[in-house]
Amino acid sequence: MLSAALDDTMLALSDSTRRAILQRLAAGEARVTELAAPFAMALNAVSKHIRVLERAALVKRRKAGREHFLSLNPAPLNQAADWIEHQRNLWNDRLDALERALAEHDD
Amino acid sequence: MLSAALDDTMLALSDSTRRAILQRLAAGEARVTELAAPFAMALNAVSKHIRVLERAALVKRRKAGREHFLSLNPAPLNQAADWIEHQRNLWNDRLDALERALAEHDD
DNA sequence: CCATTATTCAACCTATCGGTTGAATATGTT
DNA sequence: AACATATTCAACCGATAGGTTGAATAATGG
């Protein structure tokens, strides 16, 4: 789990257009034009967003003729979730320790 | 859960220095200078990283004299985890539906 | 062959990032 | 008062983000 991979994943997730694209892809693969349709921006901008998602490996591309089908790759999402979960565990462990210390102090 | 808040949170998490700062803060509050010590960069750079974390509300500041004590605020981390978890559920639901469809097709 | 469709590439623009240095501001110490 | 410490502010820098427009490339359909 390279730190740079997590950088790329989190950065990719830091834009609402890209998060919406991922959400759409959870329902199944889609072409670039389909992905771009809901957004008030040029197709080129969406094409760039997809490239950011690909850099993070959140999305993979299958070319069929002139059409490019994008689909979700959940692995980096899992890594991001793992990092956050790890942080929450550290945090909770410390809070538990504090509680125990306070309880002892009350004895 | 404003989308812009999630933007800020994910962006804050997209830099390894900032992730390391959060990890350090999971062990308890720390001053700016203490947070900066492990890094090969000027104190000012770390001060800026802290500002990014504050913008995302991942960190809160308590001033005691000339010292600023930073501590973790886990709420935005939870929101980020929720978003990712939601995506994973969508994804898994769809895969389950696919499996069921395949099973029926085999009958 | 020609026109249309799907997509990327390239150049450009403005804004922000992540770092620097130097100065300012507060607070603490002697 | 003078000095040192903790921190931010301000200006600058090169690199990247996120968008645009226009042209290139590739595949499809008449």
Short mmCIF file of C-alpha atoms (C1' of nucleotides) in Angstrom, two decimals:
data_model
loop_
_atom_site.label_atom_id
_atom_site.label_comp_id
_atom_site.label_asym_id
_atom_site.label_seq_id
_atom_site.Cartn_x
_atom_site.Cartn_y
_atom_site.Cartn_z
CA MET A 1 0.00 0.00 0.00
CA LEU A 2 2.23 2.79 -1.27
CA SER A 3 1.56 6.16 0.22
CA ALA A 4 1.54 7.68 -3.26
CA ALA A 5 -1.31 5.36 -4.26
CA LEU A 6 -3.34 6.58 -1.31
CA ASP A 7 -2.50 10.16 -2.32
CA ASP A 8 -3.92 9.48 -5.78
CA THR A 9 -7.02 7.79 -4.42
CA MET A 10 -7.87 10.49 -1.92
CA LEU A 11 -7.19 13.22 -4.46
CA ALA A 12 -9.48 11.48 -6.94
CA LEU A 13 -12.19 11.35 -4.28
CA SER A 14 -11.83 15.04 -3.43
CA ASP A 15 -13.95 16.26 -6.35
CA SER A 16 -17.72 15.88 -6.42
CA THR A 17 -17.85 15.31 -10.18
CA ARG A 18 -15.52 12.37 -9.81
CA ARG A 19 -17.44 10.99 -6.85
CA ALA A 20 -20.63 11.21 -8.91
CA ILE A 21 -18.92 9.33 -11.73
CA LEU A 22 -17.92 6.56 -9.35
CA GLN A 23 -21.45 6.41 -7.99
CA ARG A 24 -22.80 6.06 -11.50
CA LEU A 25 -20.28 3.30 -12.24
CA ALA A 26 -21.43 1.35 -9.20
CA ALA A 27 -24.52 0.62 -11.29
CA GLY A 28 -22.43 -0.84 -14.09
CA GLU A 29 -20.00 0.14 -16.80
CA ALA A 30 -20.64 3.16 -18.98
CA ARG A 31 -19.13 5.00 -21.94
CA VAL A 32 -17.41 8.37 -21.63
CA THR A 33 -20.30 10.19 -23.29
CA GLU A 34 -22.82 8.56 -20.97
CA LEU A 35 -20.76 9.51 -17.95
CA ALA A 36 -20.46 13.09 -19.17
CA ALA A 37 -24.15 13.60 -19.90
CA PRO A 38 -25.32 14.72 -16.42
CA PHE A 39 -22.64 17.39 -16.04
CA ALA A 40 -22.69 21.02 -17.09
CA MET A 41 -19.20 20.88 -18.52
CA ALA A 42 -17.55 19.95 -21.77
CA LEU A 43 -16.93 16.30 -22.57
CA ASN A 44 -13.23 17.02 -22.43
CA ALA A 45 -13.44 17.99 -18.78
CA VAL A 46 -15.11 14.69 -17.94
CA SER A 47 -12.49 12.86 -19.99
CA LYS A 48 -9.87 14.47 -17.76
CA HIS A 49 -11.74 13.51 -14.61
CA ILE A 50 -11.78 9.94 -15.84
CA ARG A 51 -8.05 10.11 -16.33
CA VAL A 52 -7.65 11.16 -12.69
CA LEU A 53 -9.81 8.21 -11.63
CA GLU A 54 -7.69 5.91 -13.78
CA ARG A 55 -4.47 7.25 -12.27
CA ALA A 56 -5.91 6.22 -8.91
CA ALA A 57 -6.92 2.87 -10.44
CA LEU A 58 -10.45 3.49 -9.21
CA VAL A 59 -11.68 2.92 -12.73
CA LYS A 60 -10.60 0.67 -15.53
CA ARG A 61 -11.14 1.08 -19.26
CA ARG A 62 -12.26 -1.44 -21.87
CA LYS A 63 -12.14 -0.29 -25.49
CA ALA A 64 -14.70 -1.68 -27.89
CA GLY A 65 -14.24 -0.04 -31.24
CA ARG A 66 -14.45 3.68 -30.83
CA GLU A 67 -16.28 3.39 -27.54
CA HIS A 68 -14.47 3.26 -24.22
CA PHE A 69 -16.33 1.48 -21.43
CA LEU A 70 -15.39 2.46 -17.93
CA SER A 71 -15.97 0.30 -14.89
CA LEU A 72 -15.33 0.52 -11.20
CA ASN A 73 -12.29 -1.06 -9.58
CA PRO A 74 -13.00 -1.20 -5.86
CA ALA A 75 -9.51 -2.10 -4.59
CA PRO A 76 -8.25 1.46 -4.01
CA LEU A 77 -11.55 2.31 -2.33
CA ASN A 78 -10.88 -0.53 0.07
CA GLN A 79 -7.39 0.75 0.79
CA ALA A 80 -8.75 4.21 1.52
CA ALA A 81 -11.38 2.72 3.81
CA ASP A 82 -8.67 0.70 5.55
CA TRP A 83 -6.61 3.80 6.26
CA ILE A 84 -9.58 5.65 7.70
CA GLU A 85 -10.64 2.65 9.73
CA HIS A 86 -7.13 2.32 11.12
CA GLN A 87 -7.20 5.94 12.20
CA ARG A 88 -10.54 5.50 13.87
CA ASN A 89 -9.26 2.50 15.76
CA LEU A 90 -6.23 4.40 17.00
CA TRP A 91 -8.48 7.22 18.10
CA ASN A 92 -10.95 4.94 19.84
CA ASP A 93 -8.22 2.93 21.55
CA ARG A 94 -6.84 6.12 23.01
CA LEU A 95 -10.26 7.28 24.18
CA ASP A 96 -10.82 3.90 25.82
CA ALA A 97 -7.49 4.19 27.59
CA LEU A 98 -8.47 7.64 28.82
CA GLU A 99 -11.76 6.32 30.13
CA ARG A 100 -10.03 3.51 31.99
CA ALA A 101 -7.56 5.95 33.48
CA LEU A 102 -10.39 8.16 34.65
CA ALA A 103 -12.27 5.20 36.14
CA GLU A 104 -9.19 4.14 38.09
CA HIS A 105 -8.71 7.66 39.30
CA ASP A 106 -12.25 7.65 40.67
CA ASP A 107 -11.57 4.58 42.84
CA MET B 1 -23.19 16.32 4.67
CA LEU B 2 -22.32 19.07 2.18
CA SER B 3 -20.41 17.88 -0.83
CA ALA B 4 -17.93 20.71 -0.35
CA ALA B 5 -17.12 19.43 3.13
CA LEU B 6 -16.32 16.02 1.69
CA ASP B 7 -14.17 17.73 -0.94
CA ASP B 8 -12.18 19.42 1.82
CA THR B 9 -11.85 16.24 3.83
CA MET B 10 -10.68 14.08 0.95
CA LEU B 11 -8.30 16.75 -0.25
CA ALA B 12 -6.84 17.04 3.25
CA LEU B 13 -6.33 13.26 3.28
CA SER B 14 -4.60 13.25 -0.12
CA ASP B 15 -1.21 14.29 1.25
CA SER B 16 1.02 11.92 3.20
CA THR B 17 2.38 14.66 5.47
CA ARG B 18 -1.14 15.53 6.54
CA ARG B 19 -2.07 11.88 7.03
CA ALA B 20 1.01 11.47 9.22
CA ILE B 21 -0.03 14.51 11.25
CA LEU B 22 -3.47 12.99 11.83
CA GLN B 23 -1.89 9.71 12.82
CA ARG B 24 0.28 11.52 15.34
CA LEU B 25 -2.74 13.35 16.70
CA ALA B 26 -4.56 10.08 17.27
CA ALA B 27 -2.13 9.64 20.17
CA GLY B 28 -3.17 12.96 21.70
CA GLU B 29 -2.93 16.67 21.15
CA ALA B 30 0.35 18.28 20.14
CA ARG B 31 1.82 21.70 19.48
CA VAL B 32 2.73 22.92 16.01
CA THR B 33 6.45 22.58 16.65
CA GLU B 34 6.04 19.02 17.91
CA LEU B 35 3.98 18.12 14.86
CA ALA B 36 6.56 19.65 12.56
CA ALA B 37 9.58 17.92 14.13
CA PRO B 38 9.51 14.65 12.12
CA PHE B 39 9.34 16.34 8.73
CA ALA B 40 12.11 17.56 6.48
CA MET B 41 10.41 20.84 5.74
CA ALA B 42 10.17 24.27 7.27
CA LEU B 43 7.82 24.84 10.16
CA ASN B 44 5.82 27.16 7.95
CA ALA B 45 5.00 24.34 5.57
CA VAL B 46 3.60 22.26 8.41
CA SER B 47 1.67 25.28 9.65
CA LYS B 48 0.03 25.42 6.24
CA HIS B 49 -0.74 21.70 6.30
CA ILE B 50 -2.44 22.22 9.64
CA ARG B 51 -4.53 24.98 8.11
CA VAL B 52 -5.70 22.56 5.42
CA LEU B 53 -6.64 20.05 8.11
CA GLU B 54 -8.51 22.77 9.99
CA ARG B 55 -10.39 23.80 6.87
CA ALA B 56 -11.59 20.21 6.66
CA ALA B 57 -12.38 20.37 10.39
CA LEU B 58 -10.26 17.26 10.86
CA VAL B 59 -8.30 19.12 13.50
CA LYS B 60 -9.18 21.71 16.09
CA ARG B 61 -6.94 24.25 17.76
CA ARG B 62 -6.67 25.28 21.39
CA LYS B 63 -4.42 28.26 22.16
CA ALA B 64 -2.62 28.33 25.47
CA GLY B 65 -0.39 31.35 25.61
CA ARG B 66 1.92 31.32 22.65
CA GLU B 67 1.45 27.60 22.12
CA HIS B 68 -1.27 26.19 19.87
CA PHE B 69 -2.42 22.70 20.72
CA LEU B 70 -3.93 20.71 17.90
CA SER B 71 -6.25 17.78 18.40
CA LEU B 72 -8.13 15.37 16.21
CA ASN B 73 -11.79 15.87 15.35
CA PRO B 74 -13.04 12.53 14.01
CA ALA B 75 -16.39 13.67 12.58
CA PRO B 76 -15.21 14.42 9.02
CA LEU B 77 -13.30 11.14 9.02
CA ASN B 78 -16.56 9.39 9.79
CA GLN B 79 -18.31 11.18 6.94
CA ALA B 80 -15.57 10.15 4.54
CA ALA B 81 -15.82 6.57 5.75
CA ASP B 82 -19.59 6.70 5.30
CA TRP B 83 -19.27 7.83 1.69
CA ILE B 84 -16.82 5.05 0.87
CA GLU B 85 -18.91 2.48 2.68
CA HIS B 86 -22.00 3.58 0.76
CA GLN B 87 -20.13 3.14 -2.50
CA ARG B 88 -18.97 -0.31 -1.51
CA ASN B 89 -22.52 -1.31 -0.64
CA LEU B 90 -23.81 -0.13 -4.01
CA TRP B 91 -21.07 -2.08 -5.69
CA ASN B 92 -21.66 -5.24 -3.71
CA ASP B 93 -25.43 -5.06 -4.19
CA ARG B 94 -24.92 -4.92 -7.92
CA LEU B 95 -22.52 -7.87 -7.86
CA ASP B 96 -25.03 -9.86 -5.81
CA ALA B 97 -27.75 -9.06 -8.33
CA LEU B 98 -25.47 -10.21 -11.11
CA GLU B 99 -24.78 -13.47 -9.30
CA ARG B 100 -28.48 -14.10 -8.80
CA ALA B 101 -29.15 -13.38 -12.45
CA LEU B 102 -26.44 -15.83 -13.46
CA ALA B 103 -27.79 -18.48 -11.11
CA GLU B 104 -31.27 -18.13 -12.57
CA HIS B 105 -29.87 -18.33 -16.04
CA ASP B 106 -28.25 -21.65 -15.14
CA ASP B 107 -31.60 -23.17 -14.15
"C1'" DC C 1 -15.61 7.79 -50.23
"C1'" DC C 2 -17.75 10.93 -47.09
"C1'" DA C 3 -19.94 12.34 -43.01
"C1'" DT C 4 -20.79 11.45 -38.32
"C1'" DT C 5 -19.74 9.86 -33.83
"C1'" DA C 6 -16.56 8.78 -29.87
"C1'" DT C 7 -12.75 9.97 -27.81
"C1'" DT C 8 -8.21 11.95 -26.93
"C1'" DC C 9 -4.46 15.36 -27.52
"C1'" DA C 10 -2.55 19.95 -27.22
"C1'" DA C 11 -2.48 24.50 -25.90
"C1'" DC C 12 -4.12 27.85 -22.99
"C1'" DC C 13 -6.09 30.15 -18.69
"C1'" DT C 14 -6.89 31.03 -13.89
"C1'" DA C 15 -6.73 29.24 -9.29
"C1'" DT C 16 -4.78 26.42 -5.85
"C1'" DC C 17 -1.01 23.42 -3.83
"C1'" DG C 18 3.08 22.68 -1.48
"C1'" DG C 19 7.03 24.48 -0.56
"C1'" DT C 20 10.44 28.47 0.41
"C1'" DT C 21 12.18 32.91 2.80
"C1'" DG C 22 11.70 36.95 5.56
"C1'" DA C 23 9.04 39.75 8.51
"C1'" DA C 24 5.37 40.40 11.95
"C1'" DT C 25 2.98 39.24 16.23
"C1'" DA C 26 2.49 37.28 20.79
"C1'" DT C 27 4.02 35.35 24.67
"C1'" DG C 28 7.45 33.88 27.96
"C1'" DT C 29 12.08 34.52 30.34
"C1'" DT C 30 15.92 36.89 32.34
"C1'" DA D 1 13.96 46.49 28.67
"C1'" DA D 2 15.91 42.95 25.96
"C1'" DC D 3 15.97 38.51 24.19
"C1'" DA D 4 14.20 34.08 22.87
"C1'" DT D 5 10.42 31.08 21.55
"C1'" DA D 6 5.98 29.83 19.18
"C1'" DT D 7 3.39 30.78 15.62
"C1'" DT D 8 1.36 33.17 11.73
"C1'" DC D 9 1.35 36.39 7.76
"C1'" DA D 10 2.87 37.84 3.21
"C1'" DA D 11 5.12 37.39 -0.95
"C1'" DC D 12 7.08 34.52 -4.08
"C1'" DC D 13 7.97 30.13 -6.83
"C1'" DG D 14 7.18 26.03 -9.83
"C1'" DA D 15 3.88 22.41 -10.41
"C1'" DT D 16 -0.71 20.78 -10.73
"C1'" DA D 17 -5.95 21.16 -10.96
"C1'" DG D 18 -9.89 21.97 -13.42
"C1'" DG D 19 -11.86 24.04 -16.91
"C1'" DT D 20 -12.05 25.90 -21.90
"C1'" DT D 21 -11.50 25.62 -27.21
"C1'" DG D 22 -9.84 23.65 -31.38
"C1'" DA D 23 -7.66 20.04 -33.83
"C1'" DA D 24 -6.34 15.10 -34.30
"C1'" DT D 25 -7.43 10.20 -34.39
"C1'" DA D 26 -10.24 6.25 -34.85
"C1'" DA D 27 -14.25 3.65 -35.86
"C1'" DT D 28 -19.00 3.44 -37.75
"C1'" DG D 29 -22.64 4.10 -41.17
"C1'" DG D 30 -24.61 5.99 -45.47
#
